[in-house]
PDB file of C-alpha atoms in Angstrom:
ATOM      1  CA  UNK A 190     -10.660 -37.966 -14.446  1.00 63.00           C
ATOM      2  CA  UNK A 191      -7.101 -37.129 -12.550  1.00 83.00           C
ATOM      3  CA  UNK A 192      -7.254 -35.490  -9.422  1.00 94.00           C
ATOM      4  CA  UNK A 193      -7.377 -31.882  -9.793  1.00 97.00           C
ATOM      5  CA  UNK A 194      -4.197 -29.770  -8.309  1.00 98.00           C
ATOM      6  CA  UNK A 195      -4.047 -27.721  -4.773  1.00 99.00           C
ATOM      7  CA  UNK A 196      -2.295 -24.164  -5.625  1.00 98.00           C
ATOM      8  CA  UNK A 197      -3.419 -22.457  -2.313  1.00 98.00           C
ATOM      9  CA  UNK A 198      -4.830 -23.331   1.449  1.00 98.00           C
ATOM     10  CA  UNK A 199      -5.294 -20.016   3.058  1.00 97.00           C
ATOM     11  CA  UNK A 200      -6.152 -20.363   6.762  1.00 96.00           C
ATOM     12  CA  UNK A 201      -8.241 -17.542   8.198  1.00 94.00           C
ATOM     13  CA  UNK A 202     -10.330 -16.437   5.755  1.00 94.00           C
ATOM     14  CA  UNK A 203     -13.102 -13.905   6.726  1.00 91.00           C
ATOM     15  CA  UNK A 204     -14.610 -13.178   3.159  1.00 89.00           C
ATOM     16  CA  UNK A 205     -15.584 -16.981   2.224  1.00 93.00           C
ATOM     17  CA  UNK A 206     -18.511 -18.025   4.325  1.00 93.00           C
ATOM     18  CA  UNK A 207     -19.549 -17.377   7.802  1.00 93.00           C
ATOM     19  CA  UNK A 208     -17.037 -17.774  10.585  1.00 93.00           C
ATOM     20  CA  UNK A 209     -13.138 -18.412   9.877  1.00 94.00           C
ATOM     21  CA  UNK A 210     -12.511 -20.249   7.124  1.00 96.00           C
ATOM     22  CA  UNK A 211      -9.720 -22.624   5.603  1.00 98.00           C
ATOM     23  CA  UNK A 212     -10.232 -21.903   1.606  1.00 98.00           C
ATOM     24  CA  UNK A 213      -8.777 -24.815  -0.648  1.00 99.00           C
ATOM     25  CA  UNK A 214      -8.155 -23.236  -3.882  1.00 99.00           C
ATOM     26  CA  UNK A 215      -7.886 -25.639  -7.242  1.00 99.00           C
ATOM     27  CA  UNK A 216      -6.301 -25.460 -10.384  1.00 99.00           C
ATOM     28  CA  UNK A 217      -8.613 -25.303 -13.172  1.00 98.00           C
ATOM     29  CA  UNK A 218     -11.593 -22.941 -14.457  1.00 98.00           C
ATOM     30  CA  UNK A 219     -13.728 -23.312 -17.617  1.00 98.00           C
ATOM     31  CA  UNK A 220     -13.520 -19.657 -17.966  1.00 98.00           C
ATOM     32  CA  UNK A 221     -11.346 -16.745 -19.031  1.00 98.00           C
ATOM     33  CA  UNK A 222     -12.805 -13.553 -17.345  1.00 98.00           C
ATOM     34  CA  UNK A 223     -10.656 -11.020 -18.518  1.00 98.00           C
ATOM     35  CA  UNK A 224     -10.385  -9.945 -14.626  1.00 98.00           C
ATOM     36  CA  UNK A 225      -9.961 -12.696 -12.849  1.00 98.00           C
ATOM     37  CA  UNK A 226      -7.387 -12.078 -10.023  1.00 97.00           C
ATOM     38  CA  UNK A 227      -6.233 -15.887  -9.619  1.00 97.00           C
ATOM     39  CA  UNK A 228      -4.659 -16.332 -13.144  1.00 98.00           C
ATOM     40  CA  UNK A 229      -2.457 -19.064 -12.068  1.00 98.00           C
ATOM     41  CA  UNK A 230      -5.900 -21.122 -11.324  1.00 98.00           C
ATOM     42  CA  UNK A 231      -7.032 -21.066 -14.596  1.00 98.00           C
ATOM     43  CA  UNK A 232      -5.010 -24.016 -16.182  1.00 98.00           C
ATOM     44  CA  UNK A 233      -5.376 -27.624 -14.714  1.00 98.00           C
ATOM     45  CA  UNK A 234      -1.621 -28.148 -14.760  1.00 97.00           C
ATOM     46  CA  UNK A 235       0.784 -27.526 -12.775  1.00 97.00           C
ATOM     47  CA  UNK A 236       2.418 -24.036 -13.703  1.00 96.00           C
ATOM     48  CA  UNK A 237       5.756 -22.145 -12.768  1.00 96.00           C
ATOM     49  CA  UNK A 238       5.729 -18.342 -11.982  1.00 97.00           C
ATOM     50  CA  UNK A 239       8.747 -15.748 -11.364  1.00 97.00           C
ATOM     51  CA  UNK A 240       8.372 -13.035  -9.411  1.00 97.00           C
ATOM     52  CA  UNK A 241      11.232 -10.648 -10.081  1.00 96.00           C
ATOM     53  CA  UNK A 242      12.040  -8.700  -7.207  1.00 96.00           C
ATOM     54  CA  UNK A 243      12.544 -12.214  -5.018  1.00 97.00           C
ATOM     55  CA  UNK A 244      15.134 -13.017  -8.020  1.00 98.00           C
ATOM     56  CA  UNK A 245      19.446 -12.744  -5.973  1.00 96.00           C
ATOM     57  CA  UNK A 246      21.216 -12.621  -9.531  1.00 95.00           C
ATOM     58  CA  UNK A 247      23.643 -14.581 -11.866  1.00 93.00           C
ATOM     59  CA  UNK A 248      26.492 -13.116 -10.040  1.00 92.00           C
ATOM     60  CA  UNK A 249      25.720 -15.155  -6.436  1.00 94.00           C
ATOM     61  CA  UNK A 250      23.212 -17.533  -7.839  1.00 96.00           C
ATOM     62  CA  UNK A 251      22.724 -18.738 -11.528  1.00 95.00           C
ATOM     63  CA  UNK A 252      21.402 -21.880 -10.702  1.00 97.00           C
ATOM     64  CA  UNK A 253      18.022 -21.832 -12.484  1.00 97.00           C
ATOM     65  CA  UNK A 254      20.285 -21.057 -15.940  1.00 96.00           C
ATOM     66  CA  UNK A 255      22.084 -23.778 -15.578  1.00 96.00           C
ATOM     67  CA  UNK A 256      19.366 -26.304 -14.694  1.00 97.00           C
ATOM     68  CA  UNK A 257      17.315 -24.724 -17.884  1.00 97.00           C
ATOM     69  CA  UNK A 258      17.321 -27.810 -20.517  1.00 95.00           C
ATOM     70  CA  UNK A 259      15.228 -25.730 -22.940  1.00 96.00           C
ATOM     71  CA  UNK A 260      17.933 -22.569 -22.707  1.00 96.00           C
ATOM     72  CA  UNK A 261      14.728 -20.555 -21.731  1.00 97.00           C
ATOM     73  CA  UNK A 262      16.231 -18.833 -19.251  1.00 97.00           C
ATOM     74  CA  UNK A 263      18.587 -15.608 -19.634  1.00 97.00           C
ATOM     75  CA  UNK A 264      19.592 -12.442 -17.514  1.00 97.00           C
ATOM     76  CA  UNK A 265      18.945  -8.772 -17.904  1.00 96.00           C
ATOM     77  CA  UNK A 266      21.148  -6.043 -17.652  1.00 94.00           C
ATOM     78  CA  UNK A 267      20.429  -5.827 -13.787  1.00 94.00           C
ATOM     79  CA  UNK A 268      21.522  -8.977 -12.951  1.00 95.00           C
ATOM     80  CA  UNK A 269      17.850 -10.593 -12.666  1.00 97.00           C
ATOM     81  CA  UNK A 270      16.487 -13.781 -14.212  1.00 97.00           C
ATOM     82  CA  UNK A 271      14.408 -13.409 -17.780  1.00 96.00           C
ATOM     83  CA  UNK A 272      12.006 -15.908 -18.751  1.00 96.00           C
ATOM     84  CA  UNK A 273      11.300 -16.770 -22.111  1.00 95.00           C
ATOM     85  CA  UNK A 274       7.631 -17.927 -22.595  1.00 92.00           C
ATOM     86  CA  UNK A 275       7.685 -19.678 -25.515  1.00 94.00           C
ATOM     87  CA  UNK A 276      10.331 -22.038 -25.036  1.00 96.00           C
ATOM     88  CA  UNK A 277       9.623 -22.619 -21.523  1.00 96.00           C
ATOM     89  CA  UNK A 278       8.071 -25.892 -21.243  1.00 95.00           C
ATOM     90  CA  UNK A 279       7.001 -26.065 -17.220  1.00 94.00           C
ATOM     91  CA  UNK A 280       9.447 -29.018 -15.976  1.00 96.00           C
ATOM     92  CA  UNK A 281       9.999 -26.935 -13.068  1.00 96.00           C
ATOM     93  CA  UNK A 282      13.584 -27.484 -12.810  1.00 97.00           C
ATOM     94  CA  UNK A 283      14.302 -24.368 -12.342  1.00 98.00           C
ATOM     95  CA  UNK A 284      11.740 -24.305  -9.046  1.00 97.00           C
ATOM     96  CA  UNK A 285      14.101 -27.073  -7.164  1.00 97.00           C
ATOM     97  CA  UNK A 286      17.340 -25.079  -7.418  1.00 98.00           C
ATOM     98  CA  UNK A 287      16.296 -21.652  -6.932  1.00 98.00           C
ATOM     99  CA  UNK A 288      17.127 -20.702  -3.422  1.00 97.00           C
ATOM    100  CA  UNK A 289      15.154 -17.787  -3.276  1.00 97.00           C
ATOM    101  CA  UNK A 290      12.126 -19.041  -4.184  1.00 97.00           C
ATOM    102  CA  UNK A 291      11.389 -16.550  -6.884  1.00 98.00           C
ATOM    103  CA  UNK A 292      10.276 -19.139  -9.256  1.00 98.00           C
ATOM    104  CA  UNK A 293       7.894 -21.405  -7.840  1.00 97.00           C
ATOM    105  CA  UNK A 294       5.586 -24.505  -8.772  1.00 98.00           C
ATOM    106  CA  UNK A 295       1.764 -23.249  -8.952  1.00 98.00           C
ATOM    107  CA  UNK A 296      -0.168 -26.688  -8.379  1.00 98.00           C
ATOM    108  CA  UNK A 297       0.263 -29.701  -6.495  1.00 97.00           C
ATOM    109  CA  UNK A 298      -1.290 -32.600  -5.766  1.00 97.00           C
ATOM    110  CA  UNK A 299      -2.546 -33.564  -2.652  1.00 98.00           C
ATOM    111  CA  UNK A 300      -4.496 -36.385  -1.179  1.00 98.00           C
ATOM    112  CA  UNK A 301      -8.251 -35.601   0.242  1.00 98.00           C
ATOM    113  CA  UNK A 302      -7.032 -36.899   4.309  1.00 98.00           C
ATOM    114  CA  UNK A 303      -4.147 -34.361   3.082  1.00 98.00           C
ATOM    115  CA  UNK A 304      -6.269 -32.058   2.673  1.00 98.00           C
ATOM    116  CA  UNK A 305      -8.796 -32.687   5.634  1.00 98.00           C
ATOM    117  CA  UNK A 306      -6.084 -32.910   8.313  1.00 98.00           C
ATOM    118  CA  UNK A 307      -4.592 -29.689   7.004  1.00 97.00           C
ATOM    119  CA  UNK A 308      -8.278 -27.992   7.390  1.00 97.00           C
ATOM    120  CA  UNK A 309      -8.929 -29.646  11.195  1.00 96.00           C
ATOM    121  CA  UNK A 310      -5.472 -27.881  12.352  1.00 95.00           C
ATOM    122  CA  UNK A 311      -7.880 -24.393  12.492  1.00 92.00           C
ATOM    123  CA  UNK A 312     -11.081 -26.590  13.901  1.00 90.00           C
ATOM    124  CA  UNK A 313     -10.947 -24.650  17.287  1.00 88.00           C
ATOM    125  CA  UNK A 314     -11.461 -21.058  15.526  1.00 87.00           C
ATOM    126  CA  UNK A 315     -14.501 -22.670  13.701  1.00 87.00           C
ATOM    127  CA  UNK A 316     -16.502 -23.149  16.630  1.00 78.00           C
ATOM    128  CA  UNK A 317     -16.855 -19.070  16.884  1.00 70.00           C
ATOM    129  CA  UNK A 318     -19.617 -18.685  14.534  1.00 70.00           C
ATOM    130  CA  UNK A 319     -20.038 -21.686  12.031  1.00 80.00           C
ATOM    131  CA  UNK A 320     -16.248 -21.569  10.655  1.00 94.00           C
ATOM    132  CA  UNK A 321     -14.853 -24.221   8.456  1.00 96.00           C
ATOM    133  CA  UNK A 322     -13.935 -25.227   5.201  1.00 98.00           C
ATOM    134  CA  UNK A 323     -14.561 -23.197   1.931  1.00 98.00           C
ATOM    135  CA  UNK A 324     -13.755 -24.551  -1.697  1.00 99.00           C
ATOM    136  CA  UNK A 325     -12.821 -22.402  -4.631  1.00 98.00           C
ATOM    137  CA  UNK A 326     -10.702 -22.180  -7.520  1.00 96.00           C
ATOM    138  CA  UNK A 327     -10.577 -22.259 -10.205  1.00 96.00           C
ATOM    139  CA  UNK A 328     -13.993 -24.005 -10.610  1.00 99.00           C
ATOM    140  CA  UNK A 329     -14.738 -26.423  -7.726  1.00 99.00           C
ATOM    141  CA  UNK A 330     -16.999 -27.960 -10.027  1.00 98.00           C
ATOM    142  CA  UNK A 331     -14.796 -29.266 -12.816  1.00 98.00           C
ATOM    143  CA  UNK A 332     -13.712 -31.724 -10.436  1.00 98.00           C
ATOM    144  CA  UNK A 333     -17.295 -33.013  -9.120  1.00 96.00           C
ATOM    145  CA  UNK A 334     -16.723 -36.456  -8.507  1.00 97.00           C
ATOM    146  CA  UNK A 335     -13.479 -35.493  -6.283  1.00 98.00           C
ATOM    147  CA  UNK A 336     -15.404 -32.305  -5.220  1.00 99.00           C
ATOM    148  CA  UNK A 337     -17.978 -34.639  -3.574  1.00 98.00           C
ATOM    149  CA  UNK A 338     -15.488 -37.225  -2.285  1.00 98.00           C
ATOM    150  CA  UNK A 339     -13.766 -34.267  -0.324  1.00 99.00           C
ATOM    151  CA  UNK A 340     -17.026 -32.538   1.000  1.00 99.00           C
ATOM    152  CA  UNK A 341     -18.107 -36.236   2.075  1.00 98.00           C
ATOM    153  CA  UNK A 342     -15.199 -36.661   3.939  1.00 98.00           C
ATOM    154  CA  UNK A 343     -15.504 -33.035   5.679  1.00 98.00           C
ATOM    155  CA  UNK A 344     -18.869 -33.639   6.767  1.00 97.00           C
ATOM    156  CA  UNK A 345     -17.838 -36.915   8.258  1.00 97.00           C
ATOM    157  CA  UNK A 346     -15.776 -34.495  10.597  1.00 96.00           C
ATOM    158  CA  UNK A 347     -18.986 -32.216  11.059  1.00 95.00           C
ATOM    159  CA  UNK A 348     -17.108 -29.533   9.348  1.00 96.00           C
ATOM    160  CA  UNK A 349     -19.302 -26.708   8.019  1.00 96.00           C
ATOM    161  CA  UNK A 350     -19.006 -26.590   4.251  1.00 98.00           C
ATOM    162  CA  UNK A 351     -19.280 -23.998   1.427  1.00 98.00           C
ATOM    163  CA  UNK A 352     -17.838 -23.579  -2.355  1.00 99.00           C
ATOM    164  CA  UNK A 353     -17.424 -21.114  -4.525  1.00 99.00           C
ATOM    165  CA  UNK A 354     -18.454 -21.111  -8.114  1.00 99.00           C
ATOM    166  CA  UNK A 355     -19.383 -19.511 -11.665  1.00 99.00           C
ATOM    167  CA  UNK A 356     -21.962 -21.484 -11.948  1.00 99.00           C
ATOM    168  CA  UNK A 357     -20.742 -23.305 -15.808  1.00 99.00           C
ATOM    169  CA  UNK A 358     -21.035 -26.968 -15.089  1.00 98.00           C
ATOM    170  CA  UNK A 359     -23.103 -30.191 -15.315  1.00 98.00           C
ATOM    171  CA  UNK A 360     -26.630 -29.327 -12.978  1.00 98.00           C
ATOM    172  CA  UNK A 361     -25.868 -33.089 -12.259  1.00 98.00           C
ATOM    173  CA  UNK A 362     -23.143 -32.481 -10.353  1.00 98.00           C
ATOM    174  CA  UNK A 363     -24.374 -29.487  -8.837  1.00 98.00           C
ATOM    175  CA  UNK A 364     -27.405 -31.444  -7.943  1.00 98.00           C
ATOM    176  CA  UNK A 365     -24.953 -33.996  -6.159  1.00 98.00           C
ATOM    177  CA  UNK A 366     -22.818 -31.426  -4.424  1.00 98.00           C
ATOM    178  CA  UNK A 367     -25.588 -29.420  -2.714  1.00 98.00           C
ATOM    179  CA  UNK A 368     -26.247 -32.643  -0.371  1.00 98.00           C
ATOM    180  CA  UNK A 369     -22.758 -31.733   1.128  1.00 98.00           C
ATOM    181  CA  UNK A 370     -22.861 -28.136   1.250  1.00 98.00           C
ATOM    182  CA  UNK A 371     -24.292 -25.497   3.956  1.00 97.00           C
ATOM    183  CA  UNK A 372     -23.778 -22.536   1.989  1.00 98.00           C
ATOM    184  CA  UNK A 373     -22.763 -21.836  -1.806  1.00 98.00           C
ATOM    185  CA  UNK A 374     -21.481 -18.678  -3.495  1.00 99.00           C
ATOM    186  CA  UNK A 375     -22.568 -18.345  -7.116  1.00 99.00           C
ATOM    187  CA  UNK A 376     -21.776 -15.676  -9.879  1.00 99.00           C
ATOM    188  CA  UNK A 377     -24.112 -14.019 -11.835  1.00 99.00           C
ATOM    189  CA  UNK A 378     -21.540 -11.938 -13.813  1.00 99.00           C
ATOM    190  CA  UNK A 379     -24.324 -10.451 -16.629  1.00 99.00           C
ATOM    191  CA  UNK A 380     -27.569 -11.134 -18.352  1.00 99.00           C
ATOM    192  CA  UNK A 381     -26.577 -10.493 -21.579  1.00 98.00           C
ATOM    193  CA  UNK A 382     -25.218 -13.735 -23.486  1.00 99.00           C
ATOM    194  CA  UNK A 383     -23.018 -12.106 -26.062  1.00 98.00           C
ATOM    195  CA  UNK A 384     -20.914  -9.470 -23.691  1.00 98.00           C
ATOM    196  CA  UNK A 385     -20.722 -12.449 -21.403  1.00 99.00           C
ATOM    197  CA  UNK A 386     -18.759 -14.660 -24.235  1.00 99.00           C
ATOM    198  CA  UNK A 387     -16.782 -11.678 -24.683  1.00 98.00           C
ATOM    199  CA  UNK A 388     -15.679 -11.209 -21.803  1.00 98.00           C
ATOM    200  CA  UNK A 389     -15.393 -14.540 -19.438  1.00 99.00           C
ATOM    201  CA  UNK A 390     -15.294 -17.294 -22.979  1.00 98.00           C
ATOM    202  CA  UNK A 391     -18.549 -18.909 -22.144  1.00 99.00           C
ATOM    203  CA  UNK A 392     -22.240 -18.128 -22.809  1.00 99.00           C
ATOM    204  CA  UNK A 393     -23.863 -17.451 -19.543  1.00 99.00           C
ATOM    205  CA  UNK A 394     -27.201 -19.701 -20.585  1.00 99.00           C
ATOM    206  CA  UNK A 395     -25.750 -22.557 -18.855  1.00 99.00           C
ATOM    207  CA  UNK A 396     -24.507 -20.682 -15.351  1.00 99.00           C
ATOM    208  CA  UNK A 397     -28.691 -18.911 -15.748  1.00 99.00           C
ATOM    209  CA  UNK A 398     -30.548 -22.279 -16.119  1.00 99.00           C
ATOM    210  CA  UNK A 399     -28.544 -24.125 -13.665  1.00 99.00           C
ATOM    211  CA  UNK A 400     -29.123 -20.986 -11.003  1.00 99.00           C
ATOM    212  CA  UNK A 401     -32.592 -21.425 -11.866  1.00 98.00           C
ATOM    213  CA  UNK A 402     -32.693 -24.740 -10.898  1.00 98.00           C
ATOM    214  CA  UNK A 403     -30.227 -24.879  -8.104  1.00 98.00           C
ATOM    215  CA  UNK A 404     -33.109 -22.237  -6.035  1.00 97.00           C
ATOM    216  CA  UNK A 405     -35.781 -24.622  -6.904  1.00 96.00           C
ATOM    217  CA  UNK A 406     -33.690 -27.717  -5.780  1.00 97.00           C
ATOM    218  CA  UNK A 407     -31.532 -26.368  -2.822  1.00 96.00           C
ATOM    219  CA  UNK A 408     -33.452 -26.831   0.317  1.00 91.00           C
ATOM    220  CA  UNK A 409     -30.655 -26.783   3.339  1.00 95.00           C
ATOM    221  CA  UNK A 410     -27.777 -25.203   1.073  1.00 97.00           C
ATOM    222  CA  UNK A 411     -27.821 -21.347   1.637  1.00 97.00           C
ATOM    223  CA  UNK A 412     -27.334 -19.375  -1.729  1.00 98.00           C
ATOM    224  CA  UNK A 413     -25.338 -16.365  -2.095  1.00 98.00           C
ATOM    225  CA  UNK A 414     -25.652 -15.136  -5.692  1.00 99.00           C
ATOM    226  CA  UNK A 415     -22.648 -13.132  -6.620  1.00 99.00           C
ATOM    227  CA  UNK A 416     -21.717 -10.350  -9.043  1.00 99.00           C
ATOM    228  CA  UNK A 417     -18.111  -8.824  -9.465  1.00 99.00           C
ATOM    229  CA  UNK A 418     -18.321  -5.682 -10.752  1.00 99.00           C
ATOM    230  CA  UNK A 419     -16.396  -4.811 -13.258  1.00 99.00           C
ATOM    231  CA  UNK A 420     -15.640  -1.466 -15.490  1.00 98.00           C
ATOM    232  CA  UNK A 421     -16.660  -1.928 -19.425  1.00 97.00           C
ATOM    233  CA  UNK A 422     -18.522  -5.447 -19.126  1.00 98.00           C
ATOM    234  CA  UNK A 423     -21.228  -4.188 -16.530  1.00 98.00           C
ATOM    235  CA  UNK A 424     -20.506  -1.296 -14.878  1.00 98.00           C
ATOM    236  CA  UNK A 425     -24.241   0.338 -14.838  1.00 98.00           C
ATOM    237  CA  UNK A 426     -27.048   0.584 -12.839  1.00 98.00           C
ATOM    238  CA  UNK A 427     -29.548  -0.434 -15.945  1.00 98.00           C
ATOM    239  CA  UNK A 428     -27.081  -3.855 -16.314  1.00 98.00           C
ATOM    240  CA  UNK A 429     -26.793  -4.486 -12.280  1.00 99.00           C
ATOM    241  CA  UNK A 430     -30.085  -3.824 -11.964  1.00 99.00           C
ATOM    242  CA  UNK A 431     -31.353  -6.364 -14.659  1.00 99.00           C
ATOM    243  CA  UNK A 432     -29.348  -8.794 -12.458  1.00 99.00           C
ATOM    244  CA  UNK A 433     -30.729  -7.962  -9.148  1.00 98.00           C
ATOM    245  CA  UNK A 434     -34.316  -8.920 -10.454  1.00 98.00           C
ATOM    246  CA  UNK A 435     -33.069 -12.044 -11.939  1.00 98.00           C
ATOM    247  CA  UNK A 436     -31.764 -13.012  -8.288  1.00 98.00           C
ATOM    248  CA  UNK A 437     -34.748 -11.634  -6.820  1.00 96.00           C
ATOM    249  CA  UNK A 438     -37.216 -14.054  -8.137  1.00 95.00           C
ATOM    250  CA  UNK A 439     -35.484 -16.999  -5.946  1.00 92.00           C
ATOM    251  CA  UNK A 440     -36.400 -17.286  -2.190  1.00 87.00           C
ATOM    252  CA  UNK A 441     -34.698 -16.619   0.286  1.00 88.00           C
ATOM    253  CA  UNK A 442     -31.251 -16.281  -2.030  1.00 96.00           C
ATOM    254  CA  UNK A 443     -28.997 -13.548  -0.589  1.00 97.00           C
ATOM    255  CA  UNK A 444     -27.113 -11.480  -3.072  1.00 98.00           C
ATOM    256  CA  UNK A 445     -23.766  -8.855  -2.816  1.00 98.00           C
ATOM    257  CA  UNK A 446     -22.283  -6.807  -5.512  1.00 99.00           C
ATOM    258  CA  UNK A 447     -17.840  -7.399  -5.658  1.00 98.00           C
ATOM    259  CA  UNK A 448     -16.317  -3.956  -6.821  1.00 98.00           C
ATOM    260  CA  UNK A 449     -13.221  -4.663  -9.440  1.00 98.00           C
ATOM    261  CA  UNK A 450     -10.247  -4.541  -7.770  1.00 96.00           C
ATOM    262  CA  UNK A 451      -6.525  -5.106  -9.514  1.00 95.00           C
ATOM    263  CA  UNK A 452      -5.123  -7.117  -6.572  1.00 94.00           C
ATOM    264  CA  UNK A 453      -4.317 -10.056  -9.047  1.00 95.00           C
ATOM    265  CA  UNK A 454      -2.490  -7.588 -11.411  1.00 96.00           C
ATOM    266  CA  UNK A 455       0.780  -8.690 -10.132  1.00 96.00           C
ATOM    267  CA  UNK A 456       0.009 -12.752 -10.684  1.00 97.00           C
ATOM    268  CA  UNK A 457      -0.077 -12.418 -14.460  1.00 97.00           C
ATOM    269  CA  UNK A 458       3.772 -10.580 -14.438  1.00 95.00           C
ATOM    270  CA  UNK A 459       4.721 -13.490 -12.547  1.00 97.00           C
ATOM    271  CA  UNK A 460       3.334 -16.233 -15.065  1.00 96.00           C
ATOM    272  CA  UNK A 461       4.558 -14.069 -18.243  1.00 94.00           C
ATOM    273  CA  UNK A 462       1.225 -12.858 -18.850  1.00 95.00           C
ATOM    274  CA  UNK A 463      -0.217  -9.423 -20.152  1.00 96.00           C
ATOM    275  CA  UNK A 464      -2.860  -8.108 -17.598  1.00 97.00           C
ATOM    276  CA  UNK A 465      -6.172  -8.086 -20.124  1.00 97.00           C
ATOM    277  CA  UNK A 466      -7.503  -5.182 -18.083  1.00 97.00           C
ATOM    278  CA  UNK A 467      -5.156  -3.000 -18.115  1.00 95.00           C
ATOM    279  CA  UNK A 468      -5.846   0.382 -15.393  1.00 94.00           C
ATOM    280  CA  UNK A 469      -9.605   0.815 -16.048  1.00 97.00           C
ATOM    281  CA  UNK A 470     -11.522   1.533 -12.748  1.00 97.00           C
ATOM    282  CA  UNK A 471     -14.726   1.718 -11.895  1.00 98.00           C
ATOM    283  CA  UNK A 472     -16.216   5.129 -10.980  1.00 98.00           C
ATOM    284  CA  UNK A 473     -17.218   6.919  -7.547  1.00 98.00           C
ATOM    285  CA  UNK A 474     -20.587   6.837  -8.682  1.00 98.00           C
ATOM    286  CA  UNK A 475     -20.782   3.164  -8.880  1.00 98.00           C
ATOM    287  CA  UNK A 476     -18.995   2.285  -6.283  1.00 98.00           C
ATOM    288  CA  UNK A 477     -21.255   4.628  -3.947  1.00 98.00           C
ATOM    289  CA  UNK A 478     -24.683   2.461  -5.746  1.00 99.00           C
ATOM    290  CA  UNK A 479     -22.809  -0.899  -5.343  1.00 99.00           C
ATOM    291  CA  UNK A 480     -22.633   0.090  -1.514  1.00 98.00           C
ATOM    292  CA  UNK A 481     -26.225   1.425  -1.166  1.00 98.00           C
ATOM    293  CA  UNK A 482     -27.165  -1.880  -2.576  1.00 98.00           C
ATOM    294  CA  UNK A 483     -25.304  -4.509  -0.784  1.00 98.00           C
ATOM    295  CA  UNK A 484     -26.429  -2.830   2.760  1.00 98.00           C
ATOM    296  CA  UNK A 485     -29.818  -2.913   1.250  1.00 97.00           C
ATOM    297  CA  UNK A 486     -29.626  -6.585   0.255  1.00 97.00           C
ATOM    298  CA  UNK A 487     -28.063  -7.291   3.775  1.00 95.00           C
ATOM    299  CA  UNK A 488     -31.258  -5.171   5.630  1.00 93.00           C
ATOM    300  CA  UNK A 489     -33.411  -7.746   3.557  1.00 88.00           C
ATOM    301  CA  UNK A 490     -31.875 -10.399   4.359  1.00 88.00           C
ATOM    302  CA  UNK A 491     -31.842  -9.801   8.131  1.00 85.00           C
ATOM    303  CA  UNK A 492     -35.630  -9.348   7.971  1.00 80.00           C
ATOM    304  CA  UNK A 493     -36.537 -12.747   6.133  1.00 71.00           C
TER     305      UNK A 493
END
């Protein structure tokens, strides 16, 4: 299988693991939640995106037009660069003229020492409480044979190691990647099989039995099962709750509710995409039980 694509290495990171992180993101994702706030990860090729505002004009610029073979690009009436999807064919010729950087390649290769060396830069702030290097995506596992290539290498370096994933892959690799990994997130979006398909493309039976087995089989590997919540798909206490006694049954697995945000909105203008949804939010009253049970979750887990 080819190498799967780098779009992001964010240095820093305080939401991804314990400590600072470095968080590799890849290109590529089984899924379609209708939410997801890293569009641009979804497809495993390399991608261009626009962002208007960035855009100088056809009066002191031009240049993308011109380097256009397909005649995809045009300009509004203020000046800016318009993009027309569907003859648009990603040769990202448009990326190497543009001076302003308002259209840009999403996705690049990138060797695994390329990526380790990049990651070692931050090693002194990972000493501070058990920093280091946190995979996600995309799906981390769609790419399990170079998945466990690059964790191999970062343990070699005594890096501390964690991934974050939806759970919809082969157990086998998921069996294979836990002997490289000190902690793993893992998203248990909803119980119910249908609304699942509906809203992410994929049955959740797969992402339940391989949870399942990943608490029986993970001995060293912390587990952090995840759920973003998120208005319309599962948005109630009955639905959340279902979910917290489906984590509950593994040992010593900690758990934390995600409340929807829109910070991604922006990301799907930029690739020519409609946001799918929309300016729903989720209400006070469920945003007041998701914190009530996070800290209660937390309290538990300090105690075991």
């Amino acid at each position: 299988m080819v190498d799967p694509l780098v779009f992001n290495i964010q240095n820093y990171s305080l939401n991804d693991g314990p400590g600072i992180r470095t968080i590799v993101f890849l290109k590529g994702c089984p899924m379609r939640c209708r939410w997801c706030c890293n569009p641009e990860s979804q497809k495993y090729n390399i991608e261009m995106s626009y962002t208007r505002k960035n855009c100088i004009g056809e009066e002191e610029c031009g240049f993308c037009k011109r380097s256009c073979h397909q005649k995809a690009i045009t300009f509004d009436e203020e000046g800016k660069a318009k993009i027309e999807k569907s003859l648009c064919t990603d040769c990202l010729s448009c990326t190497k003229v543009c001076p302003a950087m308002a259209m840009k390649q999403q996705g690049k290769p990138m060797e695994i020492s390329e990526i380790i060396d990049q990651v070692l830069r931050q090693e002194l702030f990972y000493h501070h409480g058990e920093g280091g290097l946190t995979v996600s995506g995309g799906e981390p596992l769609s790419h399990g044979d170079w998945l466990i290539r690059l964790l191999k290498e970062a343990k070699k370096h005594r890096l501390h190691t964690a991934i974050e994933t939806c759970g919809y892959a082969s157990y086998e690799v998921l069996k294979e990647v836990i002997n490289y990994l000190d902690v793993i997130f893992f998203d248990i979006k909803s119980m119910n099989d249908e609304k699942h398909k509906r809203y992410t493309g994929k049955s959740n039976q797969i992402i339940l039995d391989n949870f399942k087995q990943l608490v029986q089989d993970a001995k060293t590997t912390k587990i952090t099962a995840r759920t973003p919540v998120i208005p319309g798909f599962n948005d109630t206490v009955e639905e959340l709750e279902e979910i917290q006694r489906f984590v509950a049954k593994g040992k010593n697995v900690s758990y934390e509710m995600l409340p929807y945000h829109r910070f991604g909105k922006g990301k799907y203008e930029m690739l020519g995409r409609t946001y799918p949804m929309g300016d729903v939010l989720l209400s006070e009253e469920i945003k007041t039980y998701i914190q009530k049970q996070n800290e209660k979750w937390r309290k538990k887990e300090c105690q075991s």
